[in-house]
Structures are given as structure tokens and as C-alpha cells.
Coordinates of C-alpha atoms in Angstrom, one line a residue:
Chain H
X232 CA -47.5 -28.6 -32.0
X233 CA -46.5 -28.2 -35.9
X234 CA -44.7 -31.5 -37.4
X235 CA -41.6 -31.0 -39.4
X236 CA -40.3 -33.5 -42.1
X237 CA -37.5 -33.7 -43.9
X238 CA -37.7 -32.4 -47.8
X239 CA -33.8 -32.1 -48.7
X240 CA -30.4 -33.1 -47.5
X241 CA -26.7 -32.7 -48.7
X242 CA -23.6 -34.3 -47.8
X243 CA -19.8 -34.2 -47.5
X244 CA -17.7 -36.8 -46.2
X245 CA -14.2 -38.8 -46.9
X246 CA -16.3 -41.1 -49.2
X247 CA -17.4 -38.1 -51.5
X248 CA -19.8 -35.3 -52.2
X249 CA -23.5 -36.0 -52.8
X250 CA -25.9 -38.3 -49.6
X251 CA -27.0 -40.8 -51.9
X252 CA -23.4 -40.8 -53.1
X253 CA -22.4 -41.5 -49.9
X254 CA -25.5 -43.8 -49.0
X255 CA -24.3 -46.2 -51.5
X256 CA -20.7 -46.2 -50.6
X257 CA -21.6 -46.8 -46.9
X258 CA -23.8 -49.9 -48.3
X259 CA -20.7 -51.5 -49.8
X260 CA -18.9 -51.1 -46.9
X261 CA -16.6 -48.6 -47.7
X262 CA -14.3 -46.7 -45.5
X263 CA -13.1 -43.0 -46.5
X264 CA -10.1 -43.2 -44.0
X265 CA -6.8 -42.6 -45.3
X266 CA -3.4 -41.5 -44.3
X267 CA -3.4 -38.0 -43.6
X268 CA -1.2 -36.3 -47.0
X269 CA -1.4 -32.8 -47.3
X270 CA 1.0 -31.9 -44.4
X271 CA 3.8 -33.6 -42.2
X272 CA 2.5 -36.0 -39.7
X273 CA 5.8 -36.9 -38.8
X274 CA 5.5 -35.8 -34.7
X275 CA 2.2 -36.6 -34.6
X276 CA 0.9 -40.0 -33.1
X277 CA -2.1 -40.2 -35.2
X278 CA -1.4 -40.0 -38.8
X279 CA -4.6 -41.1 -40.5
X280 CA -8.4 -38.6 -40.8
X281 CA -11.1 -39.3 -43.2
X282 CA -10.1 -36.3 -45.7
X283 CA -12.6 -35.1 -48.0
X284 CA -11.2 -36.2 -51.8
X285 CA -10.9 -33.3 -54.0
X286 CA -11.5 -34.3 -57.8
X287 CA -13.9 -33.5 -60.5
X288 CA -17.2 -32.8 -61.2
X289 CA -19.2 -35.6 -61.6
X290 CA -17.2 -38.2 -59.8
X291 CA -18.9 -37.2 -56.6
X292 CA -15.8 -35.9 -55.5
X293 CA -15.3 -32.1 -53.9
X294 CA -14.8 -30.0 -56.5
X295 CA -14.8 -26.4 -54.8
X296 CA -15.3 -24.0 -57.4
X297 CA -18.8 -26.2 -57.8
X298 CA -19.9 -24.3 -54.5
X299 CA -17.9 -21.5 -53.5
X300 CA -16.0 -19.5 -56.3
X301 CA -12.2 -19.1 -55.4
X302 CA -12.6 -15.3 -54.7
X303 CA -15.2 -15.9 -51.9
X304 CA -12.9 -19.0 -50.0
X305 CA -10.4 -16.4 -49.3
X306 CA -13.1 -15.2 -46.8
X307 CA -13.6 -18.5 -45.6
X308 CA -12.1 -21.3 -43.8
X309 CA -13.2 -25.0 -45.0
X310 CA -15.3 -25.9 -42.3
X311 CA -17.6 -22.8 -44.0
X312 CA -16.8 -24.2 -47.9
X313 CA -18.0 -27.8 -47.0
X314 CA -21.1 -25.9 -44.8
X315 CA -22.2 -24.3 -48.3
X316 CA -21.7 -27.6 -50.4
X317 CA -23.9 -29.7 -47.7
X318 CA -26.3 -26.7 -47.2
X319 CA -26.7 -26.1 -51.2
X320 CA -27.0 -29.7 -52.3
X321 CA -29.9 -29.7 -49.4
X322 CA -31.6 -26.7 -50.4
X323 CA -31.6 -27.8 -54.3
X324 CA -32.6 -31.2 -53.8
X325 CA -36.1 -29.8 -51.4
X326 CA -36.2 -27.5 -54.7
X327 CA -37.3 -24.5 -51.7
X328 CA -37.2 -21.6 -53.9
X329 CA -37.7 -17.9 -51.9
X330 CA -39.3 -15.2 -54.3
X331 CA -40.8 -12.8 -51.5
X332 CA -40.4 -11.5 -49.1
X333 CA -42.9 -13.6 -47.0
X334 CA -41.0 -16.8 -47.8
X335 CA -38.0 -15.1 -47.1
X336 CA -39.1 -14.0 -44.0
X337 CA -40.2 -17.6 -42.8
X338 CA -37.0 -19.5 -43.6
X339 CA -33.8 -19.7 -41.5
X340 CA -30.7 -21.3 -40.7
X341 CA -29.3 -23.6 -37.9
X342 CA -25.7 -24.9 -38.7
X343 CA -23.4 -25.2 -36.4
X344 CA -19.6 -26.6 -35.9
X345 CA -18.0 -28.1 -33.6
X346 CA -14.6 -26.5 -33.6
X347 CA -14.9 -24.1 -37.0
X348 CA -11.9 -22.2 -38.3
X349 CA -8.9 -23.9 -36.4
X350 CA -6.9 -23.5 -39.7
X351 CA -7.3 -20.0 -39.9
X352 CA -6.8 -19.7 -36.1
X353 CA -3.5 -21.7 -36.7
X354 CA -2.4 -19.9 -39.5
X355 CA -3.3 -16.1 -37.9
X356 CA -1.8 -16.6 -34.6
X357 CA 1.8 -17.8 -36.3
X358 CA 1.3 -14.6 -38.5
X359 CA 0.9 -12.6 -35.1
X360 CA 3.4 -14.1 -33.3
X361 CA 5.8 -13.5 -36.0
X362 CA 5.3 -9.9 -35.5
X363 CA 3.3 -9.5 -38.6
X364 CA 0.0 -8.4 -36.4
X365 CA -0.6 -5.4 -39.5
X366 CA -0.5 -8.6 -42.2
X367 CA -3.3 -10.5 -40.7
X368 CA -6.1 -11.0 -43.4
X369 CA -9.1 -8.5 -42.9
X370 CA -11.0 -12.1 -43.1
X371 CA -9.7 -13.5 -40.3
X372 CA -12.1 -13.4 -38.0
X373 CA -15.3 -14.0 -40.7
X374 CA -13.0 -16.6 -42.1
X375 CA -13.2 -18.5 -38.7
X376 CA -16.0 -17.5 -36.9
X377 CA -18.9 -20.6 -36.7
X378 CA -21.8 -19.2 -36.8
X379 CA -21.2 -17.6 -40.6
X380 CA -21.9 -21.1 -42.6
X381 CA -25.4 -19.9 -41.4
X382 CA -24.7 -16.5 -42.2
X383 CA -23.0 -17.4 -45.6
X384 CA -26.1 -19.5 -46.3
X385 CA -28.5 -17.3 -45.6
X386 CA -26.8 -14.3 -48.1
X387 CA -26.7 -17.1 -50.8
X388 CA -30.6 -17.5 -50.5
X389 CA -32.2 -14.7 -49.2
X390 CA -33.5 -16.5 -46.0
X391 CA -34.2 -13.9 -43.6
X392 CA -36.0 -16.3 -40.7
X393 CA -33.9 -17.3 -37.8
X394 CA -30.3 -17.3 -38.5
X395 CA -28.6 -19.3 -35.5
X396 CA -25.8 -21.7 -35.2
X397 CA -25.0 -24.6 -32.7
X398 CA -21.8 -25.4 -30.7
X399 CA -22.1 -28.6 -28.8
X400 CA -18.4 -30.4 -30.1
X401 CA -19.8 -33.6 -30.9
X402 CA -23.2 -33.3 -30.6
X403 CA -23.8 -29.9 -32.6
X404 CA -25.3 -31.5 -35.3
X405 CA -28.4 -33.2 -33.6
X406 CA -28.5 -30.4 -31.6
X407 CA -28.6 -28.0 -34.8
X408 CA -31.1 -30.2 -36.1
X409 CA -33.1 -30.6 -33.4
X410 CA -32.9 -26.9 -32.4
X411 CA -34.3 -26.0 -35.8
X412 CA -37.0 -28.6 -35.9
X413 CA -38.5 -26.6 -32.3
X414 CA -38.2 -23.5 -34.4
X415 CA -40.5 -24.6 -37.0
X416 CA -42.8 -26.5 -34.1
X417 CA -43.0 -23.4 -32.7
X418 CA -44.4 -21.1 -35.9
X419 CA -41.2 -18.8 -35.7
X420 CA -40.0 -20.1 -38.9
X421 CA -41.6 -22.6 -41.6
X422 CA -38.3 -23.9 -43.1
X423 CA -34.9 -24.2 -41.2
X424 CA -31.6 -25.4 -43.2
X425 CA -29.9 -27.2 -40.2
X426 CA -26.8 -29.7 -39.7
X427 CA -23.6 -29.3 -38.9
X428 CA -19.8 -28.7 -41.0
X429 CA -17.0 -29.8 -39.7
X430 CA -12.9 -29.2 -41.4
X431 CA -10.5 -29.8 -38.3
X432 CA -8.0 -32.3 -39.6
X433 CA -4.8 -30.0 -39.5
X434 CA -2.0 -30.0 -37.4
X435 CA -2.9 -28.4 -34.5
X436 CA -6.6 -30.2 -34.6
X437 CA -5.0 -33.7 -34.7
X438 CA -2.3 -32.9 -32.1
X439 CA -4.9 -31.1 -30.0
X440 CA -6.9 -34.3 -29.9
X441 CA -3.6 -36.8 -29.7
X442 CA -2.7 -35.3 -26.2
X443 CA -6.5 -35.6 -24.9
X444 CA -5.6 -39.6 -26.2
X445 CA -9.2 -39.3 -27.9
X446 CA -7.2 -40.6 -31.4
X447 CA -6.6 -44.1 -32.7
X448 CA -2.8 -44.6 -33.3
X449 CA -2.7 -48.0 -33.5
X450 CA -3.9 -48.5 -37.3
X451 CA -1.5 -45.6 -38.9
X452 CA -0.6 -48.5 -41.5
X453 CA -3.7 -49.9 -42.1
X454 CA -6.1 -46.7 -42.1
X455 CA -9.7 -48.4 -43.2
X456 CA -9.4 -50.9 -40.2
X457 CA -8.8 -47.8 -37.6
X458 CA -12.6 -46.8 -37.2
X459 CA -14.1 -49.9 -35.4
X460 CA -16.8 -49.9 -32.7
X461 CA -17.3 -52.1 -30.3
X462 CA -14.5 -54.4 -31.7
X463 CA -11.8 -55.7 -29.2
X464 CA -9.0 -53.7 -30.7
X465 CA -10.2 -50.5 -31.2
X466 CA -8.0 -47.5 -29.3
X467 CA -9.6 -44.3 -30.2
X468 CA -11.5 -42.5 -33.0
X469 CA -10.5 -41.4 -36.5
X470 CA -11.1 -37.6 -37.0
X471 CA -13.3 -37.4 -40.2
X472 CA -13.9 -33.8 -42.1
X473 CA -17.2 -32.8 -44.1
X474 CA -20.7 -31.5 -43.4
X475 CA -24.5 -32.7 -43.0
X476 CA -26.9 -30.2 -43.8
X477 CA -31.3 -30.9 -44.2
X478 CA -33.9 -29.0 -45.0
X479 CA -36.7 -29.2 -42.3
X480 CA -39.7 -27.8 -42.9
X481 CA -43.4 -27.6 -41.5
X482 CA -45.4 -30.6 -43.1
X483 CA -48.3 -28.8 -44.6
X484 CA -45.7 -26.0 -46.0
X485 CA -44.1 -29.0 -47.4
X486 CA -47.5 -30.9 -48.7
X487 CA -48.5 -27.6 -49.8
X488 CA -45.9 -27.1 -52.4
X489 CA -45.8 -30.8 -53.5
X490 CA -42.4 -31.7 -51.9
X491 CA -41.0 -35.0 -51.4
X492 CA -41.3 -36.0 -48.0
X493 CA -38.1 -38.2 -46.9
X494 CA -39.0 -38.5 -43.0
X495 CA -40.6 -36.9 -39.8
X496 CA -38.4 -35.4 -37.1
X497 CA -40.3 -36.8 -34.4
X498 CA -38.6 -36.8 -31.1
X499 CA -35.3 -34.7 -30.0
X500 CA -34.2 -35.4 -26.1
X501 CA -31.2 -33.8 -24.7
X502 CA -29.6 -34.0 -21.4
X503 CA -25.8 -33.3 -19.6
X504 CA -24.0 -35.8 -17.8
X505 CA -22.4 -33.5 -15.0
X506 CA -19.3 -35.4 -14.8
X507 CA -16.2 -34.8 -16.8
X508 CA -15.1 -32.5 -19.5
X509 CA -13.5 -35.6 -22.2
X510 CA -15.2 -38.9 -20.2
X511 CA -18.2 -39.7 -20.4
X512 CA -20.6 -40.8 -17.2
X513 CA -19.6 -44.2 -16.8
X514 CA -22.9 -45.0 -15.7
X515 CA -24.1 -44.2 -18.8
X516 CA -27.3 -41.9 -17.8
X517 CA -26.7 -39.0 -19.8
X518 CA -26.9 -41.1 -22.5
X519 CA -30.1 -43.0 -21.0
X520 CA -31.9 -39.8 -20.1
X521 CA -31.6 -38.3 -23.6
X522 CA -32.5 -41.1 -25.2
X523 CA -35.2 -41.7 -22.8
X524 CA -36.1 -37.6 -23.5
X525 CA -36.1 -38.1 -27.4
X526 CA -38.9 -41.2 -27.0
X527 CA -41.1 -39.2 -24.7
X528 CA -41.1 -36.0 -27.5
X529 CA -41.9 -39.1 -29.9
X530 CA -44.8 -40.4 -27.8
X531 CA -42.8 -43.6 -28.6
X532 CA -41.8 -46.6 -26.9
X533 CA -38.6 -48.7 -27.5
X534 CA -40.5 -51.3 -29.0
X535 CA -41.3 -48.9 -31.5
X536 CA -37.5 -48.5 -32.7
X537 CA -36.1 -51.2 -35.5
X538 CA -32.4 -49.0 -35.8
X539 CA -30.6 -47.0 -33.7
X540 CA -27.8 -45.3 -35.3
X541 CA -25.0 -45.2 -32.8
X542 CA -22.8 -42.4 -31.5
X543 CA -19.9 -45.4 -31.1
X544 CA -17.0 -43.5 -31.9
X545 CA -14.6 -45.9 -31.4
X546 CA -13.0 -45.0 -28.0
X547 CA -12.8 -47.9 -25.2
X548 CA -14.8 -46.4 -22.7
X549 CA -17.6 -44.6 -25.0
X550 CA -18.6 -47.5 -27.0
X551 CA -19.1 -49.7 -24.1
X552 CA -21.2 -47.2 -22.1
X553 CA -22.9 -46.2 -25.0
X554 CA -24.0 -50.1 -25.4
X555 CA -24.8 -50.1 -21.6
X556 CA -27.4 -47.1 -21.7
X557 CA -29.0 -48.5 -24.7
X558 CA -29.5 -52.2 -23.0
X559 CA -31.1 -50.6 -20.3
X560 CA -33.2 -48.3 -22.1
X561 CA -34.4 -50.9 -24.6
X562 CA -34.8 -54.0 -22.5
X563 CA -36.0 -56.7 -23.8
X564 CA -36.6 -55.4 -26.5
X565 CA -32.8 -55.5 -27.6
X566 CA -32.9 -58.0 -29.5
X567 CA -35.2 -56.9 -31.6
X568 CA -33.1 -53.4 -32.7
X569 CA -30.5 -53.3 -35.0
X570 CA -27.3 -50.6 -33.8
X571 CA -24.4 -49.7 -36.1
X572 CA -22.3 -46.6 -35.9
X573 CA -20.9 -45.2 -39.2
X574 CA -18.4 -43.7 -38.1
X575 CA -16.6 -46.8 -38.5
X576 CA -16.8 -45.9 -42.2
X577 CA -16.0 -41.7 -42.4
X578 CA -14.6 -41.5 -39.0
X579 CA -16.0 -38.7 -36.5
X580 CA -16.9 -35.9 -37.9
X581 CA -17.4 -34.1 -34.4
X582 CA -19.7 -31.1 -35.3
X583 CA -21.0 -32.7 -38.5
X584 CA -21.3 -36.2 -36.8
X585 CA -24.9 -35.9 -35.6
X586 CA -26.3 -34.8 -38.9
X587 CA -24.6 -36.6 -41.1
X588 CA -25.7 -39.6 -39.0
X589 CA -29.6 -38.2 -39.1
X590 CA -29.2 -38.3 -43.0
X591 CA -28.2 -42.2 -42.5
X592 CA -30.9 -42.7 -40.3
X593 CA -33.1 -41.3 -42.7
X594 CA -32.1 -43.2 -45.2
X595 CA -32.6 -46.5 -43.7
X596 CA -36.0 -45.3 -43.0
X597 CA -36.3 -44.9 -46.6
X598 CA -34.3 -48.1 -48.0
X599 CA -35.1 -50.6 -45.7
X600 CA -31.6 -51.4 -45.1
X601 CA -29.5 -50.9 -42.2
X602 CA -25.8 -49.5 -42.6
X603 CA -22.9 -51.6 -41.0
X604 CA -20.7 -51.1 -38.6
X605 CA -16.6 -52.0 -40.5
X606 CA -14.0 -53.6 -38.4
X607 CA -16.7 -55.1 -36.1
X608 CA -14.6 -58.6 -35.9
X609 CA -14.6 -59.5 -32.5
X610 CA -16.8 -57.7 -30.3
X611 CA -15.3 -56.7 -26.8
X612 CA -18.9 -57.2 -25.7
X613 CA -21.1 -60.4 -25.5
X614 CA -24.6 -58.7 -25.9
X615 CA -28.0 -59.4 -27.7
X616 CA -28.2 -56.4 -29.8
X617 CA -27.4 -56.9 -33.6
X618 CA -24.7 -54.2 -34.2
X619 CA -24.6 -55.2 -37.9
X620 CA -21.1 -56.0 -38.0
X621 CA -19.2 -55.1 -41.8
X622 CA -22.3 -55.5 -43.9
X623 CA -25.2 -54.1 -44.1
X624 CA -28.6 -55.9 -43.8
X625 CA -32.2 -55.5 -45.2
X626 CA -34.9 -54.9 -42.3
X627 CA -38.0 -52.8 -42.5
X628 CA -36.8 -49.6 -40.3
X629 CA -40.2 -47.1 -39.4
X630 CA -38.6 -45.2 -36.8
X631 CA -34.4 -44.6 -36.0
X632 CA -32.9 -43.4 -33.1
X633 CA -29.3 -40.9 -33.5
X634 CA -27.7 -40.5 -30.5
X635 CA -24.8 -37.6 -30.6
X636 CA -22.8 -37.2 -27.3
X637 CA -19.9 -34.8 -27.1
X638 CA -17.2 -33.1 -24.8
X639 CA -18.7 -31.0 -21.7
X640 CA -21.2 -34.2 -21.3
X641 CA -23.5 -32.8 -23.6
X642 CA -25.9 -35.3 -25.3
X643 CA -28.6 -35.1 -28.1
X644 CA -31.1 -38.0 -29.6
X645 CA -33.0 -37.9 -32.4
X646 CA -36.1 -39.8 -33.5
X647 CA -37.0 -40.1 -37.3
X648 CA -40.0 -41.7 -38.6
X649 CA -41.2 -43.1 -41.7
X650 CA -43.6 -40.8 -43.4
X651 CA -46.6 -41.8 -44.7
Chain W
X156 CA 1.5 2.0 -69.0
X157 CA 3.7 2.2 -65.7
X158 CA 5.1 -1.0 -64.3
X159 CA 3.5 0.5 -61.2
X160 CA 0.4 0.4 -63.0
X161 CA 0.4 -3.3 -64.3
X162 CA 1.3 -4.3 -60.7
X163 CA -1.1 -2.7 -59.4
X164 CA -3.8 -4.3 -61.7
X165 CA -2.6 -7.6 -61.3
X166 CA -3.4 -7.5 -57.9
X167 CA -6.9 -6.2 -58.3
X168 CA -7.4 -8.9 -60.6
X169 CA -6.4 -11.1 -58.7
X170 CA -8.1 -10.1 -55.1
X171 CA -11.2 -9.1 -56.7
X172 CA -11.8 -12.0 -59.6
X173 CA -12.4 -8.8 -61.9
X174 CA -12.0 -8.9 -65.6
X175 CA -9.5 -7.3 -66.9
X176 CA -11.2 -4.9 -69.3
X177 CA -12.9 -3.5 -66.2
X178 CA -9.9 -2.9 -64.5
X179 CA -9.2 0.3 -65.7
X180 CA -7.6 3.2 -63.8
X181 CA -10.7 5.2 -63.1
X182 CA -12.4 1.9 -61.6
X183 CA -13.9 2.8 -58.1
X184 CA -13.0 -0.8 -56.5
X185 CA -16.7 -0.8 -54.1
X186 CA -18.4 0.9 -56.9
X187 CA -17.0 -0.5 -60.1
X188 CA -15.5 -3.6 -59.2
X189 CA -17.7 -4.8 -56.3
X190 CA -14.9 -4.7 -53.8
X191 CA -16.4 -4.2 -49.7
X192 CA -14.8 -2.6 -47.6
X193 CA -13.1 -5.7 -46.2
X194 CA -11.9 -6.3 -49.2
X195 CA -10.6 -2.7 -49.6
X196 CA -8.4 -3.6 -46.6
X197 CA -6.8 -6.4 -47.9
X198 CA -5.8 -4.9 -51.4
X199 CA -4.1 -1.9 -49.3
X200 CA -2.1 -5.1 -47.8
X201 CA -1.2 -6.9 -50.8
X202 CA 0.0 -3.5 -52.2
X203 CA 2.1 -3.2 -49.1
X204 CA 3.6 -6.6 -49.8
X205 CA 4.1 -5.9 -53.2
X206 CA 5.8 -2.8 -53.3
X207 CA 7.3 -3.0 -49.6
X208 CA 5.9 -0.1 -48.4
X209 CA 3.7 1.1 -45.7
X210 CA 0.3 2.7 -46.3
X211 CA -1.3 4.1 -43.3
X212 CA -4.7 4.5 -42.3
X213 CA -5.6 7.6 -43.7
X214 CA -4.0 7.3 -46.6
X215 CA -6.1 4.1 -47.3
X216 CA -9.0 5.6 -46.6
X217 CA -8.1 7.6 -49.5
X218 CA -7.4 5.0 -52.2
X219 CA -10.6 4.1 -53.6
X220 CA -9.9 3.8 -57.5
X221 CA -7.2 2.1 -59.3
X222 CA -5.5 5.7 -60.4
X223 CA -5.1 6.6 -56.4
X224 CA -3.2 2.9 -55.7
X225 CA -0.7 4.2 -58.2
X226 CA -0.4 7.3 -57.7
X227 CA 0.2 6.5 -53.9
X228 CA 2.9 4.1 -54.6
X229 CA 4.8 6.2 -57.4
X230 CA 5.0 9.1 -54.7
X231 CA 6.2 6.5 -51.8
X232 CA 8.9 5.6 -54.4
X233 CA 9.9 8.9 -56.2

């Protein structure tokens, strides 16, 4: 089988615009959640959301004219803007380049969303309802639809390979990545842009996931402490907005054209839990068996894991089962791996979640540091794994496991290996 | 130049992120202004908001240049 590595990635989250960017600001223990401002929360239980901060250029805040000109966003909803940003920083930073129409032909897409346009959805339906069918916008439906940040992409570059898209809620972006990652492996396509975008904090998205009771609504005054794993007091996750997009591509395409090599995509297991359409398996084997899946694609053991980057949303039952399936997958060997889940930092970025967390993985891999988990005070759990609790800590990390698990009981791991 | 007129290119200015200079009444909007067709549909709209009027179908169909938005609208409101 072809191997695939990792030779760009981009990122937008409630911390800012730019992975390293946001690398730095999960190293110092920063958290992008805030109350929610741009529309009337008043009704709603959950008033906080890691929003992306709109600013300049150059302060590594979203600037949107940087990425999508205002004429073109009218065709767009901002699940698809924050795609493009994620997806262009990725593609600039690999420095992939298609000038023919072989290279064209070999390159694809693979970015999905976990919800997409609900915005748009919102805003057209109260347009229909009012009568107004004739006013709808002749975007509408391009405006929402998930599967054109790939499409958008793909016009923007010229990449004429496989153009797909991912919906898996929370797991679509380990999924997308994954997915794309078997492309390559499987010669259809020698580089795949692939990740997830995800813009769902609005009215009817944080209401919509207020009467599932999937939100925190206990930290509405204090909005950083909301997001906490595995602590005592946590009641719920904090939506988060933005978008993780990498370029994968097949490592002697990649050696070939003298590309910086970040990591290898080495394992991908998936597996459904067959049990509920919010919950997840209490038992936990969903979550074993993909993890379980992703090692065995590795040819890995667990005592060749140092981190494991956490889907730990923040919900009572999740972040305990989570821990459960992890203990019995890793044995002994627990108390040798560190766990955190940044999501305690940007919140949960649902379609975006898994590859913005395969970026951090990544970059453990390369900095030798693992990323805390925030408001990790007083664990609800007495167990012998390190879940790095508020800072982060230095540790040589070769391989990292990303577990993504989402609603449906649909579960994807990734495994990441140092390259050298 | 008719109030019509200026209306009219406002709105193409503003839809289509034109220049103004190239807004000029022969302008075909796919050919000359880089309009789609989607985009042909929502200028017809945003001329139906402005000017409160209704343009049907086929008479979209038939406005494809600056000069036939405005000389649509001046007959709907003669």
C-alpha cells in the first residue's frame, strides 16, 4: 500500500486564524470561549460558543476578504468561508502548485461538515414561510449545501482528482481525513486536501443542541471554565466554529518535490456502536473497536502510543466512557500515555473537530509537547492515565492517537507518526 | 442619465463587484461583466425589490445587458 504524509495544514478556530497561531495559544492554555454576541441569546439556555474573532490582517484574526472576496460569500454560507481559509492556508503552506493537467488530474478534495449551511437554512425557510418563496436567493441551496467547500476548493485550484465530502456530525473530520488518506493508498489520487469546516453557532444550531441537553449551561458567566473534560463539574460541551483542513499526499510525490514532511497518516479504524442516536454505548466498544481498528492499520501496538488526543467533549456520560475504552484498550500500558482533549480550549467543533484535532496531534508529534486539557481541576475519575490537566507538558510523542466519535454512533481513530 | 438608469447600475455594481467604468449600458452582464447565470437571477430580484415590480420569467430571460434592465423597468412604470 502507498504511505501518505502530511505536507500542509490550515486552521480556523475561536483562538484565531493560522495552526501554528493556534498551536501556541493552545500551549499557553488559552481558551477561545466567549459569550455568544452577535445575536440575542436571551431564550436560549446556552449562551456561550467558541466564535471565530474577526479582526485584521496580521493579528491572526479572521479577516474574510483575506480568503473569499465579499462578492463570492454572497454564494456562500460560513461553514464554506472558514472551509476555504483552512483549505488555502493548507495548500500554501505544502506550496502544491497544479500547472497541468496531469497534476490536476491526480489531486482531490475531501472536506466535509458536520451540519453545513444551517444559517442559510434558517434564514431561507423564514423567507419561505413569510410568503416570500420568489425572493429566496438563487444561492440558497449552493450557499448551503456541504459538499461545495470541496467544490469551492477545487474551482480555486484547478484540482480535478476526487472531489468528495464527508458527513459523520462529529466525526467528519477524521473520517474526511482518513477517507482521503485510502484515496491516495489506493493510487486514485496522489494529493487529497481533506478536513472538516464547521460554522453552526446561530440560533437555531444552539437551540437545536440545548433541547438534545448536549450544551453546557452552567458556566454562561464564566465562559473559558465551560469546556472541561473529565472534571467533576462539567455539564455539557461548548459549540466551537472554524475549520481544519491538511494536505495529504503520497510520500514519494511528496519527497519528490522536496516537501516538508510534518507526519505519516498511519492507521485510520472506524466502527458504529449500534445503540443510540445522541448516547453513546455505554460499554464503550465502539470506541474500543475503532481504536482497536486504527492500531491494526498501523501495525502498531498500544505500547507504541505516547499521546492520545481525546474526543472528550465535555458531556458526563462521553468523557467517562471515552476514558473506559481507552483503559481497556491500553492496559497497562496507561500509565505510560498522556490524554488531553482540546476541546476544553476551542470548544467542539463537531464537523471540524476531528481534523482540527489531527493537526494538534501532529503537532505534538512535531514539538514534543503535549497540549492540556483547561478546567481539568478535580477529576470525576480516579485513573492512571496523565490527562495533562491545564498545562501543557514536554514528552517525546512518535505516534498520536485522534479519536472522533459523533451522533448515529459513528466513530473514527487516527494514528500519526513521526516521520523520519 | 435616467434615475432608472443610476439605480439600475448601482445594483450591478453592487451584485457583481464590477467597476464602474465597465458598467455601461451596452454591458452584457455574463459576457461583459462576468455575471453566471445564477447571478443573472439574483439581479432580476434585486431589480424587483428596488423598483417594486414583478419581472417574469421570460421577460428575464430577456434582460441580458444593462440597456434591457432599464428599458424593462421604464416600460413597467410608464
Amino acid at each position: 500500500m502507498r504511505r501518505v504524509v502530511i505536507t500542509g495544514m490550515g486552521m480556523v478556530s475561536s483562538l484565531g486564524v493560522g495552526f501554528k497561531h493556534n498551536w501556541e495559544s493552545i500551549l499557553g492554555s488559552q481558551s477561545g470561549i466567549r459569550k455568544i454576541k452577535n445575536f440575542d441569546v436571551n431564550d436560549l439556555p446556552a449562551k456561550i460558543g467558541g466564535q471565530v474573532p474577526e479582526g485584521a490582517t496580521g493579528d491572526n484574526l479572521f479577516y474574510a476578504d483575506d480568503w473569499v472576496s465579499a462578492k463570492d460569500r454572497r454564494r456562500m454560507d460560513t461553514f464554506i468561508v472558514y472551509g476555504l481559509s483552512a483549505a488555502q492556508q493548507a495548500i500554501n503552506d505544502s506550496g502544491w502548485l497544479v500547472d497541468s493537467d496531469e497534476k490536476a488530474w491526480r489531486s482531490g478534495v475531501l472536506i466535509g461538515s458536520g451540519i453545513g449551511g444551517l444559517p442559510s437554512i434558517a434564514d431561507g425557510a423564514v423567507t419561505v414561510n413569510q410568503g416570500r418563496a420568489r425572493k429566496l436567493s438563487p444561492f440558497f441551496i449552493p450557499a448551503s449545501l456541504i459538499n461545495l467547500v470541496s467544490g469551492h476548493v477545487s474551482i480555486r485550484n484547478g484540482f480535478k482528482g476526487p472531489n468528495h465530502a464527508v458527513v459523520t456530525a462529529c466525526s467528519t473530520g477524521a473520517h474526511a481525513i482518513g477517507d482521503a488518506a485510502r484515496i491516495i493508498m489506493w493510487d486514485d489520487a496522489d494529493v487529497m486536501v481533506a478536513g472538516g469546516t464547521e460554522a453552526a453557532i446561530c440560533p437555531v444550531g444552539v437551540a437545536g443542541f440545548c433541547a438534545a441537553r448536549a450544551l453546557s449551561t452552567g458556566f454562561n458567566d464564566t465562559p473559558e471554565k465551560a469546556s472541561r473534560p473529565w472534571d467533576k463539574r462539567r455539564d455539557g460541551f461548548v459549540m466551537g466554529d472554524g475549520a481544519g483542513v491538511v494536505v495529504l499526499e503520497e510520500l514519494e510525490h511528496a519527497k519528490a518535490r522536496g516537501a516538508k514532511i510534518y507526519a505519516e497518516v498511519v492507521g485510520y479504524g472506524m466502527s458504529g456502536d449500534a445503540h443510540h442516536i445522541t448516547a453513546p454505548a455505554e460499554n464503550g466498544d465502539g470506541a474500543y473497536r475503532c481504536m482497536s481498528a486504527a492500531l491494526k492499520r498501523a501495525k502498531m501496538t498500544p505500547a507504541d502510543i505516547n499521546y492520545v488526543n481525546a474526543h472528550g467533549t465535555s458531556t458526563p456520560l462521553g468523557d467517562e466512557i471515552e476514558l473506559g475504552a481507552v483503559k481497556r484498550l491500553f492496559g497497562h500500558y496507561s500509565k505510560a500515555i498522556y490524554m488531553s482533549s482540546t476541546k476544553s480550549a476551542i470548544g467542539h467543533l463537531l464537523g471540524a473537530a476531528g481534523a482540527v484535532e489531527a493537526i494538534f496531534s501532529v503537532c505534538a508529534i512535531n514539538h514534543g509537547v503535549v497540549p492540556p486539557t483547561l478546567n481539568l481541576d478535580d477529576p470525576s475519575n480516579d485513573c492512571d492515565i496523565d490527562l495533562v490537566p491545564n498545562i501543557p507538558k514536554e514528552t517525546t510523542v512518535k505516534a498520536a492517537l485522534s479519536n472522533s466519535f459523533g451522533f448515529g454512533g459513528t466513530n473514527a481513530s487516527l494514528v500519526f507518526k513521526a516521520f523520519s | 442619465m435616467s434615475d432608472v438608469a443610476d439605480r439600475v447600475k448601482k445594483i450591478v455594481i453592487e451584485h457583481l463587484g464590477v467597476d464602474e467604468e465597465k458598467v455601461v449600458e451596452s454591458a452584457n452582464f455574463i459576457e461583459d461583466l462576468g455575471a453566471d447565470s445564477l447571478d443573472t437571477v439574483e439581479l432580476v430580484m434585486a431589480f424587483e425589490e428596488e423598483f417594486g415590480c414583478e419581472i417574469p420569467d421570460d421577460a428575464a430571460e430577456n434582460i441580458s445587458t444593462i440597456k434591457n434592465a432599464i428599458d424593462f423597468i421604464e416600460t413597467q412604470q410608464g
